[in-house]
Coordinates of C-alpha atoms in Angstrom, one line a residue:
M1 CA 106.8 100.4 73.3
N2 CA 103.4 101.0 71.9
Y3 CA 103.2 97.4 70.8
W4 CA 104.5 95.7 73.9
P5 CA 101.0 94.7 75.1
A6 CA 99.6 93.7 71.7
C7 CA 100.4 90.0 71.8
P8 CA 100.2 89.3 75.5
T9 CA 96.7 90.8 75.7
N10 CA 95.4 88.7 72.8
L11 CA 95.5 91.5 70.2
A12 CA 98.1 90.1 67.9
E13 CA 96.3 91.5 64.9
C14 CA 97.2 95.0 66.1
N15 CA 100.8 94.3 65.2
W16 CA 100.0 94.4 61.5
P17 CA 100.3 98.2 61.1
L18 CA 103.7 98.0 62.6
I19 CA 104.8 95.1 60.4
D20 CA 103.5 96.9 57.3
F21 CA 105.4 100.0 58.4
I22 CA 108.6 98.0 58.9
R23 CA 108.3 96.5 55.4
T24 CA 108.1 100.0 53.9
L25 CA 111.5 100.8 55.5
V26 CA 113.5 98.0 53.9
K27 CA 114.3 99.6 50.6
P28 CA 115.3 103.0 51.9
G29 CA 116.9 101.2 54.9
E30 CA 119.1 99.3 52.5
K31 CA 120.4 102.6 51.1
V32 CA 121.0 103.8 54.7
A33 CA 122.9 100.7 55.6
Q34 CA 125.2 100.9 52.6
S35 CA 125.8 104.7 52.4
Y36 CA 126.2 105.4 56.1
F37 CA 127.7 102.2 57.4
G38 CA 129.0 100.2 54.4
A39 CA 126.8 97.3 55.4
R40 CA 124.5 94.8 53.8
G41 CA 120.9 94.4 54.9
W42 CA 118.8 97.3 56.1
T43 CA 118.3 99.5 59.1
A44 CA 116.4 102.6 60.1
S45 CA 116.9 105.4 62.6
I46 CA 114.9 107.0 65.4
S47 CA 113.1 109.4 63.2
A48 CA 112.0 106.9 60.5
N49 CA 108.6 107.7 59.1
I50 CA 105.9 106.5 56.8
F51 CA 107.3 108.5 53.9
G52 CA 110.3 106.3 53.6
F53 CA 112.7 108.3 55.6
A54 CA 115.2 106.0 57.4
A55 CA 118.4 108.0 57.8
P56 CA 119.6 109.8 60.9
L57 CA 118.5 113.4 61.0
S58 CA 120.9 116.1 60.1
S59 CA 121.6 117.5 63.5
Q60 CA 124.5 118.8 65.5
E61 CA 123.2 117.0 68.5
M62 CA 123.5 113.2 67.8
S63 CA 123.3 111.9 71.3
W64 CA 119.6 111.1 70.9
N65 CA 119.5 110.9 67.1
F66 CA 122.2 108.3 66.3
N67 CA 120.9 104.8 66.8
P68 CA 121.9 102.4 64.0
M69 CA 120.2 99.5 65.8
A70 CA 116.7 101.1 65.5
G71 CA 116.0 98.9 62.5
P72 CA 117.0 95.6 64.3
W73 CA 115.0 96.7 67.4
L74 CA 111.9 97.2 65.2
T75 CA 112.5 93.8 63.7
T76 CA 112.4 92.0 67.0
H77 CA 108.7 92.8 67.0
V78 CA 108.4 90.7 63.8
W79 CA 109.8 87.7 65.6
E80 CA 107.6 88.3 68.6
Y81 CA 104.5 88.2 66.4
Y82 CA 105.6 84.8 65.0
D83 CA 106.6 83.5 68.5
Y84 CA 103.1 84.3 69.8
T85 CA 101.1 83.1 66.8
R86 CA 103.4 80.4 65.4
D87 CA 102.1 81.3 61.9
K88 CA 104.8 79.6 59.8
K89 CA 103.4 80.9 56.5
F90 CA 103.9 84.5 57.9
L91 CA 107.4 83.7 59.0
K92 CA 108.4 82.2 55.6
E93 CA 106.8 84.8 53.4
I94 CA 107.1 88.0 55.4
G95 CA 108.9 87.7 58.7
Y96 CA 112.1 85.8 58.0
P97 CA 113.2 88.0 55.1
L98 CA 112.9 91.1 57.4
I99 CA 114.7 89.3 60.3
K100 CA 117.5 87.9 58.1
S101 CA 118.3 91.2 56.4
S102 CA 118.3 92.9 59.8
A103 CA 120.6 90.3 61.3
I104 CA 123.0 90.6 58.3
F105 CA 123.2 94.4 58.9
A106 CA 123.9 93.9 62.6
V107 CA 126.8 91.5 61.8
D108 CA 128.3 93.9 59.2
Y109 CA 128.0 96.8 61.6
L110 CA 130.1 95.2 64.3
W111 CA 133.9 95.7 64.5
K112 CA 135.9 92.5 64.9
R113 CA 138.7 93.4 67.2
P114 CA 142.2 91.9 66.9
D115 CA 141.4 89.6 69.8
G116 CA 138.5 88.1 67.9
S117 CA 135.7 89.7 69.9
Y118 CA 133.0 91.8 68.3
T119 CA 131.9 95.2 69.5
A120 CA 129.7 98.0 68.2
A121 CA 131.8 101.0 67.3
P122 CA 130.7 103.7 67.2
S123 CA 127.6 103.2 69.4
T124 CA 125.5 105.2 71.9
S125 CA 123.1 104.7 74.7
P126 CA 120.3 106.8 73.1
E127 CA 119.7 110.2 74.7
H128 CA 122.3 109.5 77.4
G129 CA 126.1 109.7 77.6
P130 CA 129.0 109.7 75.2
V131 CA 129.7 107.9 71.9
D132 CA 131.3 104.6 72.8
Q133 CA 132.9 101.6 71.3
G134 CA 130.5 99.1 72.8
A135 CA 127.4 100.6 74.4
T136 CA 125.5 97.8 76.3
F137 CA 122.2 98.8 74.7
V138 CA 123.5 98.2 71.2
H139 CA 125.0 94.9 72.1
A140 CA 121.7 93.8 73.7
V141 CA 119.7 94.6 70.6
I142 CA 122.2 92.7 68.5
R143 CA 121.9 89.7 70.7
E144 CA 118.2 89.8 70.4
I145 CA 118.1 90.0 66.6
L146 CA 120.7 87.3 66.1
L147 CA 118.9 85.0 68.4
N148 CA 115.7 85.7 66.5
A149 CA 117.4 85.0 63.2
I150 CA 118.8 81.7 64.5
D151 CA 115.5 80.6 65.9
A152 CA 113.6 81.6 62.7
S153 CA 116.1 79.8 60.4
K154 CA 115.7 76.7 62.6
A155 CA 111.9 76.9 62.5
L156 CA 112.0 77.0 58.6
G157 CA 114.9 74.6 58.3
I158 CA 117.0 76.9 56.1
D159 CA 120.2 79.0 56.0
A160 CA 122.4 76.7 58.1
K161 CA 125.5 78.5 56.8
E162 CA 124.2 82.0 57.9
R163 CA 123.0 80.5 61.2
K164 CA 126.5 79.3 61.9
Q165 CA 127.9 82.8 61.4
W166 CA 125.3 84.4 63.5
Q167 CA 126.1 82.0 66.3
E168 CA 129.8 82.6 66.0
V169 CA 129.2 86.4 66.3
L170 CA 127.0 85.8 69.3
D171 CA 129.6 83.6 71.0
N172 CA 132.2 86.3 70.6
L173 CA 130.2 89.5 71.2
V174 CA 131.6 91.5 74.1
P175 CA 129.7 90.2 77.2
Y176 CA 127.6 92.1 79.7
Q177 CA 129.9 93.7 82.3
T178 CA 129.4 94.8 85.9
G179 CA 131.0 97.9 87.3
R180 CA 132.5 99.1 90.5
Y181 CA 129.1 99.6 92.2
G182 CA 127.9 96.1 91.2
Q183 CA 125.8 97.7 88.4
L184 CA 125.3 96.5 84.9
M185 CA 127.6 98.9 83.0
E186 CA 125.9 101.1 80.4
W187 CA 129.1 101.7 78.5
S188 CA 132.3 99.9 77.7
R189 CA 134.0 101.9 80.4
D190 CA 133.0 101.9 84.1
I191 CA 131.7 105.5 84.2
D192 CA 128.2 105.1 85.6
D193 CA 127.1 107.6 88.2
P194 CA 125.0 106.1 91.0
K195 CA 123.4 109.5 91.6
D196 CA 122.3 109.7 88.0
E197 CA 118.5 109.4 87.8
H198 CA 118.2 109.7 84.0
R199 CA 114.9 108.6 82.6
H200 CA 116.4 106.2 80.1
V201 CA 117.5 102.7 81.1
N202 CA 118.6 101.6 77.7
H203 CA 121.2 99.2 78.9
L204 CA 118.5 97.0 80.6
F205 CA 117.1 96.2 77.1
G206 CA 118.2 92.6 77.7
L207 CA 116.0 92.3 80.7
H208 CA 113.0 93.9 79.0
P209 CA 111.9 94.0 76.2
G210 CA 114.6 91.5 75.4
H211 CA 115.3 88.2 77.1
T212 CA 119.0 87.7 77.6
L213 CA 119.0 88.8 81.2
S214 CA 116.8 87.0 83.8
P215 CA 116.9 86.0 87.5
I216 CA 116.4 82.4 86.3
T217 CA 119.2 82.1 83.7
T218 CA 121.6 84.9 84.6
P219 CA 121.0 85.6 88.3
E220 CA 124.2 87.6 88.9
L221 CA 123.5 89.9 85.9
A222 CA 119.9 90.3 87.1
K223 CA 121.3 91.5 90.5
A224 CA 123.4 94.0 88.5
A225 CA 120.3 95.2 86.6
R226 CA 118.5 95.6 89.9
I227 CA 121.2 97.9 91.1
V228 CA 120.8 100.1 88.0
L229 CA 117.0 100.4 88.7
E230 CA 117.7 101.3 92.3
H231 CA 120.2 104.0 91.2
R232 CA 117.8 105.4 88.7
G233 CA 114.9 105.7 91.1
D234 CA 111.2 105.2 90.8
G235 CA 110.3 108.6 89.3
A236 CA 110.8 110.1 85.8
T237 CA 108.4 110.6 83.0
G238 CA 105.4 108.4 82.5
W239 CA 106.8 106.3 79.7
S240 CA 110.0 105.8 81.7
M241 CA 108.0 104.5 84.6
G242 CA 106.4 102.1 82.1
W243 CA 109.8 100.8 81.2
K244 CA 110.8 100.4 84.9
L245 CA 107.5 98.7 85.7
N246 CA 108.2 96.0 83.1
Q247 CA 111.8 95.6 84.2
W248 CA 110.9 95.2 87.9
A249 CA 108.3 92.6 86.8
R250 CA 111.0 90.7 84.9
L251 CA 113.1 90.8 88.0
Q252 CA 110.1 89.1 89.6
D253 CA 109.8 91.7 92.3
G254 CA 106.0 92.2 92.2
N255 CA 105.8 94.7 95.1
H256 CA 108.4 97.0 93.6
A257 CA 106.7 96.7 90.2
Y258 CA 103.4 97.6 91.9
K259 CA 105.0 100.7 93.3
L260 CA 106.0 101.7 89.8
F261 CA 102.5 101.0 88.6
G262 CA 101.2 103.3 91.3
N263 CA 103.7 106.0 90.5
L264 CA 102.8 105.7 86.8
L265 CA 99.1 106.3 87.6
K266 CA 99.6 109.0 90.3
N267 CA 102.5 110.9 88.8
G268 CA 102.7 109.9 85.1
T269 CA 99.0 110.0 84.1
L270 CA 96.8 113.0 83.6
D271 CA 93.2 113.3 84.8
N272 CA 92.0 112.0 81.4
L273 CA 94.2 108.9 81.8
W274 CA 96.7 110.1 79.1
D275 CA 100.4 109.4 79.9
T276 CA 102.2 112.6 80.6
H277 CA 105.5 113.6 79.0
P278 CA 104.4 117.1 78.2
P279 CA 102.1 117.4 76.5
F280 CA 101.2 113.7 76.0
Q281 CA 102.9 110.4 75.0
I282 CA 100.7 107.3 74.5
D283 CA 103.6 104.9 75.1
G284 CA 103.3 105.2 78.8
N285 CA 99.8 103.9 78.7
F286 CA 100.8 100.9 76.6
G287 CA 103.9 100.3 78.6
G288 CA 101.8 100.3 81.8
T289 CA 99.3 97.8 80.3
A290 CA 102.2 95.5 79.2
G291 CA 103.6 95.7 82.8
V292 CA 100.4 94.4 84.3
T293 CA 100.5 91.4 82.0
E294 CA 104.2 90.8 83.0
L295 CA 103.2 90.6 86.6
L296 CA 100.7 87.8 85.9
L297 CA 102.3 85.9 83.1
Q298 CA 105.7 85.6 81.5
S299 CA 106.8 83.4 78.6
H300 CA 110.0 84.9 77.2
M301 CA 112.4 82.3 78.6
G302 CA 111.0 79.3 76.7
F303 CA 108.4 78.3 79.3
I304 CA 105.1 79.7 80.6
Q305 CA 105.6 81.2 84.1
L306 CA 102.4 81.7 86.1
L307 CA 102.1 84.6 88.5
P308 CA 105.8 85.4 88.4
A309 CA 105.6 88.7 90.1
L310 CA 102.2 88.9 91.8
P311 CA 102.1 91.9 94.2
D312 CA 100.9 91.4 97.8
A313 CA 98.2 94.0 97.0
W314 CA 96.7 91.6 94.5
A315 CA 96.3 88.6 96.8
E316 CA 93.1 87.5 95.2
G317 CA 92.0 87.8 91.6
A318 CA 91.5 86.3 88.2
V319 CA 92.3 87.1 84.6
E320 CA 91.1 85.6 81.3
G321 CA 92.5 85.6 77.8
L322 CA 96.2 86.4 78.3
M323 CA 98.5 84.9 75.7
A324 CA 101.8 83.1 76.0
R325 CA 104.4 82.5 73.4
G326 CA 103.7 79.3 71.5
N327 CA 100.1 80.5 70.9
F328 CA 98.8 79.4 74.3
E329 CA 95.7 81.2 75.7
V330 CA 95.8 81.4 79.5
D331 CA 93.2 82.0 82.2
L332 CA 94.3 82.4 85.8
R333 CA 92.6 82.3 89.2
W334 CA 94.4 82.8 92.5
A335 CA 93.6 83.4 96.2
D336 CA 95.7 84.2 99.2
G337 CA 98.5 85.1 96.8
K338 CA 98.6 81.5 95.5
L339 CA 97.6 79.9 92.2
Q340 CA 94.3 78.1 92.3
E341 CA 93.8 77.2 88.7
A342 CA 95.3 77.9 85.2
V343 CA 93.3 77.0 82.1
I344 CA 95.5 76.7 79.1
T345 CA 94.2 76.4 75.5
S346 CA 96.7 75.3 72.9
N347 CA 96.0 77.0 69.6
A348 CA 99.0 75.6 67.8
G349 CA 99.6 72.2 69.3
Q350 CA 103.0 73.0 70.7
P351 CA 104.7 71.3 73.6
C352 CA 103.9 73.1 76.8
Q353 CA 106.2 73.8 79.8
I354 CA 104.7 75.4 82.9
R355 CA 106.6 76.9 85.8
Y356 CA 105.0 78.1 89.0
G357 CA 107.4 79.0 91.8
D358 CA 110.0 76.2 91.9
Q359 CA 107.6 73.7 90.3
T360 CA 107.7 72.8 86.6
L361 CA 105.3 70.7 84.4
N362 CA 105.9 69.5 80.9
F363 CA 103.3 68.0 78.6
K364 CA 102.4 67.6 74.9
T365 CA 99.4 69.4 73.6
K366 CA 96.9 69.0 70.7
K367 CA 95.8 72.0 68.7
G368 CA 92.5 73.3 70.0
Q369 CA 92.6 71.3 73.3
T370 CA 92.2 72.9 76.7
Y371 CA 94.2 71.8 79.8
T372 CA 93.5 72.7 83.4
I373 CA 96.5 73.1 85.8
T374 CA 96.2 73.3 89.6
S375 CA 98.6 73.6 92.4
V376 CA 98.2 71.0 95.1
N377 CA 100.5 71.4 98.1
G378 CA 102.9 73.4 95.9
K379 CA 103.0 70.8 93.2
L380 CA 101.6 71.4 89.7
V381 CA 99.0 68.9 88.6
K382 CA 97.4 68.6 85.1
K383 CA 93.8 67.5 85.0

């Protein structure tokens, strides 16, 4: 969570301490994968640290401690760094080996059931609920790392055989499910309690920080995710409100996201501006910052979406220097709640797809060139 805002706010270099940390976990993580789970690849656990500790803690209470997918979750940040920078040298030499090994672990961890489907058994929704044979959170992380591995192998033009296996597992992974309240189910059984206001919303990982749930690509599942957020409420600890802020932004409900931003500042932030989860947790601060960027710019669905969740309270404004995946730098200016101008600098020369409201615009770019986009009578125009 501390690294959510790094790339979107044009601070990609701040990811390097995290990437270096992940690299130190690989060797001990390979031992954890083999000795605990009989799996190839590597993984880590919630309490991994800079001294090479990657195993689950020895504890009688495993509901928060047992998370075999902590390693793959960490590794999704490696792909995010590449996706924003498009640094192919980094991907080839550092990123892809981490991603591939993590994807291999995820595949080995899954149980292939007699009907041919794959599920994570055992699995948990960290810090909440029972041990399960297919917790939604774990499946969401696995989807993310396998998609990352597939995209990375395509970008490098290698490992077609492994890519085919990853795709086969993805195609047969137990799908997201909705329950009797219309909610996105947290576990394989429909046992969610609509009165439960637990601070964790692990099962919405695919909405944010992942990208396998979206109002654009999976509208019915997005409605189910919304019901989860309505059930959980707008309170909780500071970091939890940071999660919900980002998730409401991904649902493109700017006004509700703005309410969470206000709650985070009023009820989750101390007088010295530190996030409060007694005595202090910095992740709420970083989560809040990331949430503001998600209100103004989103690029996780393969295109750049301008002002996707602009709150009514921010009817007029401007922002400079945000980053979109594909290594595009974006400046925005709006008035009366409508886009006036977007200035987009292509730092990698990638094709660009812009979306604003129901309008889309596609164009090729040249590295280092700047393009100005305006909205004329609701239609996007490139100058």
